[in-house]
């Protein structure tokens, strides 16, 4: 078991381990993960000292939540922190071979709903799949233009600010939620929401990494001013910071363009000069960032999880430390 640092989430009573397990792969993202392999990954994370687990209805249309719930039901509820997401509402639907990149998802249909009614329906269904009456952190999932486009994005934001956030606040006041945040791939929607309502935490995917520093422009200062923590996801930017600048590398959910490949080549050379692999440097950058309360490790394979655990445990100093903290 690693000596895992624990960090407070915003100004709440929730504290999370500095490393956390993301549940997208456990929902069969891109490939099928058996129940046995999913359970083995969860066991490995627990044995390593990870006590913060993140999932969402989106991941396999409930499959990831179902698997996490089955694993965590044997553990005392006070021994772990659990987050899931609202914004997508599941209902019984046809069995599909693939949906939104998830292979063999559960037979559920999905609709977006960021209103109070939709959020409450999503929350209660997640609690049922997870086998709990309380969710430590609830993220509003994929709100914003990045996912929905300008017109639909504006409509969903209106629903969230009109009634959805108030519903989340009522759940928090009732003790059923410990912290409220956004789970998104863009910074601008965070800034927009924070103009209207405070956030305890943001799960920010791919916008504060060794390669992509978009969050540094405005979001980090706003988070510091409002006391909002960051959970960092997508720290390898869809894989390119793990695989390196290969011709088939992906960045931001698409094949990497030449400009990105050139930037990653330079980063890889810099990392090598200070004795790190590119993936080690990417993980150390996220883990040591002062704005981050936790770094999500998303995988359905034990060897990948262990490789990341080993990278996180590296003791670095001198030039390597300077490289990953500037």
JSON list of N, CA and C in Angstrom, two decimals, residues 12-71:
[
{"chain": "A", "resi": 12, "resn": "UNK", "atom": "N", "xyz": [-15.42, 21.79, 1.94]},
{"chain": "A", "resi": 12, "resn": "UNK", "atom": "CA", "xyz": [-16.36, 20.79, 2.44]},
{"chain": "A", "resi": 12, "resn": "UNK", "atom": "C", "xyz": [-15.69, 19.89, 3.48]},
{"chain": "A", "resi": 13, "resn": "UNK", "atom": "N", "xyz": [-16.47, 18.94, 3.99]},
{"chain": "A", "resi": 13, "resn": "UNK", "atom": "CA", "xyz": [-15.94, 17.94, 4.92]},
{"chain": "A", "resi": 13, "resn": "UNK", "atom": "C", "xyz": [-15.45, 16.69, 4.20]},
{"chain": "A", "resi": 14, "resn": "UNK", "atom": "N", "xyz": [-15.47, 16.70, 2.88]},
{"chain": "A", "resi": 14, "resn": "UNK", "atom": "CA", "xyz": [-15.02, 15.56, 2.08]},
{"chain": "A", "resi": 14, "resn": "UNK", "atom": "C", "xyz": [-13.52, 15.66, 1.86]},
{"chain": "A", "resi": 15, "resn": "UNK", "atom": "N", "xyz": [-12.81, 14.55, 2.05]},
{"chain": "A", "resi": 15, "resn": "UNK", "atom": "CA", "xyz": [-11.38, 14.47, 1.76]},
{"chain": "A", "resi": 15, "resn": "UNK", "atom": "C", "xyz": [-11.13, 13.26, 0.87]},
{"chain": "A", "resi": 16, "resn": "UNK", "atom": "N", "xyz": [-10.22, 13.41, -0.07]},
{"chain": "A", "resi": 16, "resn": "UNK", "atom": "CA", "xyz": [-9.98, 12.36, -1.06]},
{"chain": "A", "resi": 16, "resn": "UNK", "atom": "C", "xyz": [-8.50, 12.01, -1.11]},
{"chain": "A", "resi": 17, "resn": "UNK", "atom": "N", "xyz": [-8.21, 10.77, -1.49]},
{"chain": "A", "resi": 17, "resn": "UNK", "atom": "CA", "xyz": [-6.83, 10.37, -1.70]},
{"chain": "A", "resi": 17, "resn": "UNK", "atom": "C", "xyz": [-6.30, 11.06, -2.95]},
{"chain": "A", "resi": 18, "resn": "UNK", "atom": "N", "xyz": [-5.00, 11.33, -2.95]},
{"chain": "A", "resi": 18, "resn": "UNK", "atom": "CA", "xyz": [-4.39, 12.08, -4.04]},
{"chain": "A", "resi": 18, "resn": "UNK", "atom": "C", "xyz": [-4.46, 11.34, -5.37]},
{"chain": "A", "resi": 19, "resn": "UNK", "atom": "N", "xyz": [-4.57, 10.03, -5.32]},
{"chain": "A", "resi": 19, "resn": "UNK", "atom": "CA", "xyz": [-4.84, 9.23, -6.51]},
{"chain": "A", "resi": 19, "resn": "UNK", "atom": "C", "xyz": [-6.23, 8.62, -6.39]},
{"chain": "A", "resi": 20, "resn": "UNK", "atom": "N", "xyz": [-6.92, 8.55, -7.49]},
{"chain": "A", "resi": 20, "resn": "UNK", "atom": "CA", "xyz": [-8.27, 8.00, -7.50]},
{"chain": "A", "resi": 20, "resn": "UNK", "atom": "C", "xyz": [-8.45, 7.12, -8.72]},
{"chain": "A", "resi": 21, "resn": "UNK", "atom": "N", "xyz": [-9.46, 6.27, -8.68]},
{"chain": "A", "resi": 21, "resn": "UNK", "atom": "CA", "xyz": [-9.72, 5.37, -9.81]},
{"chain": "A", "resi": 21, "resn": "UNK", "atom": "C", "xyz": [-10.93, 5.87, -10.58]},
{"chain": "A", "resi": 22, "resn": "UNK", "atom": "N", "xyz": [-10.72, 6.16, -11.86]},
{"chain": "A", "resi": 22, "resn": "UNK", "atom": "CA", "xyz": [-11.82, 6.55, -12.73]},
{"chain": "A", "resi": 22, "resn": "UNK", "atom": "C", "xyz": [-12.49, 5.33, -13.33]},
{"chain": "A", "resi": 23, "resn": "UNK", "atom": "N", "xyz": [-13.81, 5.41, -13.52]},
{"chain": "A", "resi": 23, "resn": "UNK", "atom": "CA", "xyz": [-14.58, 4.23, -13.89]},
{"chain": "A", "resi": 23, "resn": "UNK", "atom": "C", "xyz": [-14.98, 4.10, -15.34]},
{"chain": "A", "resi": 24, "resn": "UNK", "atom": "N", "xyz": [-14.46, 4.94, -16.24]},
{"chain": "A", "resi": 24, "resn": "UNK", "atom": "CA", "xyz": [-14.89, 4.84, -17.64]},
{"chain": "A", "resi": 24, "resn": "UNK", "atom": "C", "xyz": [-14.54, 3.49, -18.25]},
{"chain": "A", "resi": 25, "resn": "UNK", "atom": "N", "xyz": [-13.31, 3.05, -18.04]},
{"chain": "A", "resi": 25, "resn": "UNK", "atom": "CA", "xyz": [-12.90, 1.76, -18.60]},
{"chain": "A", "resi": 25, "resn": "UNK", "atom": "C", "xyz": [-13.71, 0.60, -18.04]},
{"chain": "A", "resi": 26, "resn": "UNK", "atom": "N", "xyz": [-14.17, 0.73, -16.81]},
{"chain": "A", "resi": 26, "resn": "UNK", "atom": "CA", "xyz": [-14.98, -0.31, -16.18]},
{"chain": "A", "resi": 26, "resn": "UNK", "atom": "C", "xyz": [-16.38, -0.37, -16.79]},
{"chain": "A", "resi": 27, "resn": "UNK", "atom": "N", "xyz": [-16.72, 0.62, -17.62]},
{"chain": "A", "resi": 27, "resn": "UNK", "atom": "CA", "xyz": [-17.96, 0.59, -18.38]},
{"chain": "A", "resi": 27, "resn": "UNK", "atom": "C", "xyz": [-17.75, 0.11, -19.80]},
{"chain": "A", "resi": 28, "resn": "UNK", "atom": "N", "xyz": [-16.59, -0.54, -20.05]},
{"chain": "A", "resi": 28, "resn": "UNK", "atom": "CA", "xyz": [-16.25, -1.09, -21.37]},
{"chain": "A", "resi": 28, "resn": "UNK", "atom": "C", "xyz": [-15.97, -0.01, -22.41]},
{"chain": "A", "resi": 29, "resn": "UNK", "atom": "N", "xyz": [-15.25, 1.01, -22.02]},
{"chain": "A", "resi": 29, "resn": "UNK", "atom": "CA", "xyz": [-14.88, 2.06, -22.96]},
{"chain": "A", "resi": 29, "resn": "UNK", "atom": "C", "xyz": [-13.88, 1.51, -23.98]},
{"chain": "A", "resi": 30, "resn": "UNK", "atom": "N", "xyz": [-14.31, 1.41, -25.23]},
{"chain": "A", "resi": 30, "resn": "UNK", "atom": "CA", "xyz": [-13.43, 0.97, -26.31]},
{"chain": "A", "resi": 30, "resn": "UNK", "atom": "C", "xyz": [-13.21, -0.52, -26.40]},
{"chain": "A", "resi": 31, "resn": "UNK", "atom": "N", "xyz": [-13.39, -1.23, -25.32]},
{"chain": "A", "resi": 31, "resn": "UNK", "atom": "CA", "xyz": [-13.20, -2.68, -25.33]},
{"chain": "A", "resi": 31, "resn": "UNK", "atom": "C", "xyz": [-13.92, -3.30, -24.14]},
{"chain": "A", "resi": 32, "resn": "UNK", "atom": "N", "xyz": [-14.24, -4.56, -24.27]},
{"chain": "A", "resi": 32, "resn": "UNK", "atom": "CA", "xyz": [-14.94, -5.27, -23.20]},
{"chain": "A", "resi": 32, "resn": "UNK", "atom": "C", "xyz": [-13.97, -5.61, -22.08]},
{"chain": "A", "resi": 33, "resn": "UNK", "atom": "N", "xyz": [-14.37, -5.29, -20.87]},
{"chain": "A", "resi": 33, "resn": "UNK", "atom": "CA", "xyz": [-13.66, -5.71, -19.66]},
{"chain": "A", "resi": 33, "resn": "UNK", "atom": "C", "xyz": [-14.59, -6.66, -18.92]},
{"chain": "A", "resi": 34, "resn": "UNK", "atom": "N", "xyz": [-14.13, -7.85, -18.63]},
{"chain": "A", "resi": 34, "resn": "UNK", "atom": "CA", "xyz": [-14.99, -8.82, -17.95]},
{"chain": "A", "resi": 34, "resn": "UNK", "atom": "C", "xyz": [-15.29, -8.37, -16.53]},
{"chain": "A", "resi": 35, "resn": "UNK", "atom": "N", "xyz": [-16.35, -8.92, -15.96]},
{"chain": "A", "resi": 35, "resn": "UNK", "atom": "CA", "xyz": [-16.67, -8.62, -14.56]},
{"chain": "A", "resi": 35, "resn": "UNK", "atom": "C", "xyz": [-15.50, -8.98, -13.66]},
{"chain": "A", "resi": 36, "resn": "UNK", "atom": "N", "xyz": [-14.87, -10.11, -13.95]},
{"chain": "A", "resi": 36, "resn": "UNK", "atom": "CA", "xyz": [-13.76, -10.56, -13.12]},
{"chain": "A", "resi": 36, "resn": "UNK", "atom": "C", "xyz": [-12.57, -9.59, -13.21]},
{"chain": "A", "resi": 37, "resn": "UNK", "atom": "N", "xyz": [-12.27, -9.11, -14.43]},
{"chain": "A", "resi": 37, "resn": "UNK", "atom": "CA", "xyz": [-11.16, -8.18, -14.59]},
{"chain": "A", "resi": 37, "resn": "UNK", "atom": "C", "xyz": [-11.48, -6.82, -13.97]},
{"chain": "A", "resi": 38, "resn": "UNK", "atom": "N", "xyz": [-12.71, -6.39, -14.10]},
{"chain": "A", "resi": 38, "resn": "UNK", "atom": "CA", "xyz": [-13.11, -5.12, -13.47]},
{"chain": "A", "resi": 38, "resn": "UNK", "atom": "C", "xyz": [-12.97, -5.22, -11.96]},
{"chain": "A", "resi": 39, "resn": "UNK", "atom": "N", "xyz": [-13.40, -6.33, -11.41]},
{"chain": "A", "resi": 39, "resn": "UNK", "atom": "CA", "xyz": [-13.30, -6.52, -9.96]},
{"chain": "A", "resi": 39, "resn": "UNK", "atom": "C", "xyz": [-11.84, -6.58, -9.53]},
{"chain": "A", "resi": 40, "resn": "UNK", "atom": "N", "xyz": [-10.99, -7.20, -10.34]},
{"chain": "A", "resi": 40, "resn": "UNK", "atom": "CA", "xyz": [-9.57, -7.31, -10.01]},
{"chain": "A", "resi": 40, "resn": "UNK", "atom": "C", "xyz": [-8.90, -5.94, -10.00]},
{"chain": "A", "resi": 41, "resn": "UNK", "atom": "N", "xyz": [-9.27, -5.08, -10.95]},
{"chain": "A", "resi": 41, "resn": "UNK", "atom": "CA", "xyz": [-8.71, -3.72, -10.97]},
{"chain": "A", "resi": 41, "resn": "UNK", "atom": "C", "xyz": [-9.14, -2.94, -9.74]},
{"chain": "A", "resi": 42, "resn": "UNK", "atom": "N", "xyz": [-10.40, -3.06, -9.38]},
{"chain": "A", "resi": 42, "resn": "UNK", "atom": "CA", "xyz": [-10.88, -2.39, -8.18]},
{"chain": "A", "resi": 42, "resn": "UNK", "atom": "C", "xyz": [-10.16, -2.90, -6.92]},
{"chain": "A", "resi": 43, "resn": "UNK", "atom": "N", "xyz": [-9.97, -4.20, -6.84]},
{"chain": "A", "resi": 43, "resn": "UNK", "atom": "CA", "xyz": [-9.22, -4.77, -5.71]},
{"chain": "A", "resi": 43, "resn": "UNK", "atom": "C", "xyz": [-7.79, -4.23, -5.68]},
{"chain": "A", "resi": 44, "resn": "UNK", "atom": "N", "xyz": [-7.17, -4.14, -6.85]},
{"chain": "A", "resi": 44, "resn": "UNK", "atom": "CA", "xyz": [-5.78, -3.68, -6.91]},
{"chain": "A", "resi": 44, "resn": "UNK", "atom": "C", "xyz": [-5.68, -2.22, -6.46]},
{"chain": "A", "resi": 45, "resn": "UNK", "atom": "N", "xyz": [-6.63, -1.41, -6.90]},
{"chain": "A", "resi": 45, "resn": "UNK", "atom": "CA", "xyz": [-6.64, -0.01, -6.48]},
{"chain": "A", "resi": 45, "resn": "UNK", "atom": "C", "xyz": [-6.82, 0.11, -4.97]},
{"chain": "A", "resi": 46, "resn": "UNK", "atom": "N", "xyz": [-7.74, -0.68, -4.44]},
{"chain": "A", "resi": 46, "resn": "UNK", "atom": "CA", "xyz": [-7.98, -0.65, -2.99]},
{"chain": "A", "resi": 46, "resn": "UNK", "atom": "C", "xyz": [-6.73, -1.09, -2.23]},
{"chain": "A", "resi": 47, "resn": "UNK", "atom": "N", "xyz": [-6.09, -2.14, -2.69]},
{"chain": "A", "resi": 47, "resn": "UNK", "atom": "CA", "xyz": [-4.89, -2.66, -2.03]},
{"chain": "A", "resi": 47, "resn": "UNK", "atom": "C", "xyz": [-3.75, -1.64, -2.06]},
{"chain": "A", "resi": 48, "resn": "UNK", "atom": "N", "xyz": [-3.74, -0.79, -3.10]},
{"chain": "A", "resi": 48, "resn": "UNK", "atom": "CA", "xyz": [-2.70, 0.23, -3.23]},
{"chain": "A", "resi": 48, "resn": "UNK", "atom": "C", "xyz": [-2.95, 1.44, -2.35]},
{"chain": "A", "resi": 49, "resn": "UNK", "atom": "N", "xyz": [-4.13, 1.52, -1.75]},
{"chain": "A", "resi": 49, "resn": "UNK", "atom": "CA", "xyz": [-4.45, 2.64, -0.87]},
{"chain": "A", "resi": 49, "resn": "UNK", "atom": "C", "xyz": [-5.40, 3.65, -1.47]},
{"chain": "A", "resi": 50, "resn": "UNK", "atom": "N", "xyz": [-5.84, 3.45, -2.69]},
{"chain": "A", "resi": 50, "resn": "UNK", "atom": "CA", "xyz": [-6.82, 4.36, -3.30]},
{"chain": "A", "resi": 50, "resn": "UNK", "atom": "C", "xyz": [-8.16, 4.19, -2.59]},
{"chain": "A", "resi": 51, "resn": "UNK", "atom": "N", "xyz": [-8.72, 5.32, -2.17]},
{"chain": "A", "resi": 51, "resn": "UNK", "atom": "CA", "xyz": [-10.01, 5.29, -1.48]},
{"chain": "A", "resi": 51, "resn": "UNK", "atom": "C", "xyz": [-11.02, 6.25, -2.09]},
{"chain": "A", "resi": 52, "resn": "UNK", "atom": "N", "xyz": [-10.70, 6.78, -3.26]},
{"chain": "A", "resi": 52, "resn": "UNK", "atom": "CA", "xyz": [-11.64, 7.64, -3.97]},
{"chain": "A", "resi": 52, "resn": "UNK", "atom": "C", "xyz": [-11.92, 7.01, -5.33]},
{"chain": "A", "resi": 53, "resn": "UNK", "atom": "N", "xyz": [-13.20, 6.77, -5.61]},
{"chain": "A", "resi": 53, "resn": "UNK", "atom": "CA", "xyz": [-13.64, 6.10, -6.82]},
{"chain": "A", "resi": 53, "resn": "UNK", "atom": "C", "xyz": [-14.66, 6.97, -7.54]},
{"chain": "A", "resi": 54, "resn": "UNK", "atom": "N", "xyz": [-14.44, 7.18, -8.84]},
{"chain": "A", "resi": 54, "resn": "UNK", "atom": "CA", "xyz": [-15.32, 8.03, -9.63]},
{"chain": "A", "resi": 54, "resn": "UNK", "atom": "C", "xyz": [-15.98, 7.23, -10.75]},
{"chain": "A", "resi": 55, "resn": "UNK", "atom": "N", "xyz": [-17.25, 7.48, -10.97]},
{"chain": "A", "resi": 55, "resn": "UNK", "atom": "CA", "xyz": [-17.98, 6.79, -12.01]},
{"chain": "A", "resi": 55, "resn": "UNK", "atom": "C", "xyz": [-19.05, 7.71, -12.59]},
{"chain": "A", "resi": 56, "resn": "UNK", "atom": "N", "xyz": [-19.93, 7.18, -13.42]},
{"chain": "A", "resi": 56, "resn": "UNK", "atom": "CA", "xyz": [-20.98, 7.99, -14.04]},
{"chain": "A", "resi": 56, "resn": "UNK", "atom": "C", "xyz": [-21.98, 7.08, -14.74]},
{"chain": "A", "resi": 57, "resn": "UNK", "atom": "N", "xyz": [-23.25, 7.51, -14.83]},
{"chain": "A", "resi": 57, "resn": "UNK", "atom": "CA", "xyz": [-24.22, 6.74, -15.63]},
{"chain": "A", "resi": 57, "resn": "UNK", "atom": "C", "xyz": [-23.78, 6.58, -17.08]},
{"chain": "A", "resi": 58, "resn": "UNK", "atom": "N", "xyz": [-23.06, 7.56, -17.60]},
{"chain": "A", "resi": 58, "resn": "UNK", "atom": "CA", "xyz": [-22.61, 7.54, -18.99]},
{"chain": "A", "resi": 58, "resn": "UNK", "atom": "C", "xyz": [-21.72, 6.34, -19.31]},
{"chain": "A", "resi": 59, "resn": "UNK", "atom": "N", "xyz": [-20.97, 5.86, -18.31]},
{"chain": "A", "resi": 59, "resn": "UNK", "atom": "CA", "xyz": [-19.97, 4.83, -18.54]},
{"chain": "A", "resi": 59, "resn": "UNK", "atom": "C", "xyz": [-20.62, 3.46, -18.66]},
{"chain": "A", "resi": 60, "resn": "UNK", "atom": "N", "xyz": [-20.88, 3.06, -19.91]},
{"chain": "A", "resi": 60, "resn": "UNK", "atom": "CA", "xyz": [-21.54, 1.79, -20.15]},
{"chain": "A", "resi": 60, "resn": "UNK", "atom": "C", "xyz": [-23.01, 1.80, -19.81]},
{"chain": "A", "resi": 61, "resn": "UNK", "atom": "N", "xyz": [-23.59, 3.03, -19.82]},
{"chain": "A", "resi": 61, "resn": "UNK", "atom": "CA", "xyz": [-25.01, 3.19, -19.50]},
{"chain": "A", "resi": 61, "resn": "UNK", "atom": "C", "xyz": [-25.39, 2.48, -18.20]},
{"chain": "A", "resi": 62, "resn": "UNK", "atom": "N", "xyz": [-24.59, 2.76, -17.18]},
{"chain": "A", "resi": 62, "resn": "UNK", "atom": "CA", "xyz": [-24.84, 2.22, -15.85]},
{"chain": "A", "resi": 62, "resn": "UNK", "atom": "C", "xyz": [-23.95, 1.07, -15.46]},
{"chain": "A", "resi": 63, "resn": "UNK", "atom": "N", "xyz": [-23.23, 0.49, -16.41]},
{"chain": "A", "resi": 63, "resn": "UNK", "atom": "CA", "xyz": [-22.41, -0.69, -16.12]},
{"chain": "A", "resi": 63, "resn": "UNK", "atom": "C", "xyz": [-21.29, -0.38, -15.12]},
{"chain": "A", "resi": 64, "resn": "UNK", "atom": "N", "xyz": [-20.61, 0.73, -15.30]},
{"chain": "A", "resi": 64, "resn": "UNK", "atom": "CA", "xyz": [-19.53, 1.09, -14.38]},
{"chain": "A", "resi": 64, "resn": "UNK", "atom": "C", "xyz": [-20.06, 1.29, -12.97]},
{"chain": "A", "resi": 65, "resn": "UNK", "atom": "N", "xyz": [-21.17, 1.99, -12.84]},
{"chain": "A", "resi": 65, "resn": "UNK", "atom": "CA", "xyz": [-21.77, 2.19, -11.52]},
{"chain": "A", "resi": 65, "resn": "UNK", "atom": "C", "xyz": [-22.14, 0.86, -10.90]},
{"chain": "A", "resi": 66, "resn": "UNK", "atom": "N", "xyz": [-22.73, -0.01, -11.68]},
{"chain": "A", "resi": 66, "resn": "UNK", "atom": "CA", "xyz": [-23.14, -1.32, -11.17]},
{"chain": "A", "resi": 66, "resn": "UNK", "atom": "C", "xyz": [-21.94, -2.11, -10.66]},
{"chain": "A", "resi": 67, "resn": "UNK", "atom": "N", "xyz": [-20.85, -2.09, -11.41]},
{"chain": "A", "resi": 67, "resn": "UNK", "atom": "CA", "xyz": [-19.66, -2.83, -11.01]},
{"chain": "A", "resi": 67, "resn": "UNK", "atom": "C", "xyz": [-19.02, -2.22, -9.76]},
{"chain": "A", "resi": 68, "resn": "UNK", "atom": "N", "xyz": [-18.94, -0.90, -9.71]},
{"chain": "A", "resi": 68, "resn": "UNK", "atom": "CA", "xyz": [-18.37, -0.27, -8.51]},
{"chain": "A", "resi": 68, "resn": "UNK", "atom": "C", "xyz": [-19.23, -0.54, -7.29]},
{"chain": "A", "resi": 69, "resn": "UNK", "atom": "N", "xyz": [-20.53, -0.47, -7.47]},
{"chain": "A", "resi": 69, "resn": "UNK", "atom": "CA", "xyz": [-21.42, -0.74, -6.35]},
{"chain": "A", "resi": 69, "resn": "UNK", "atom": "C", "xyz": [-21.26, -2.14, -5.80]},
{"chain": "A", "resi": 70, "resn": "UNK", "atom": "N", "xyz": [-21.11, -3.11, -6.70]},
{"chain": "A", "resi": 70, "resn": "UNK", "atom": "CA", "xyz": [-20.93, -4.50, -6.28]},
{"chain": "A", "resi": 70, "resn": "UNK", "atom": "C", "xyz": [-19.63, -4.67, -5.50]},
{"chain": "A", "resi": 71, "resn": "UNK", "atom": "N", "xyz": [-18.58, -3.98, -5.93]},
{"chain": "A", "resi": 71, "resn": "UNK", "atom": "CA", "xyz": [-17.29, -4.08, -5.23]},
{"chain": "A", "resi": 71, "resn": "UNK", "atom": "C", "xyz": [-17.33, -3.39, -3.88]}
]
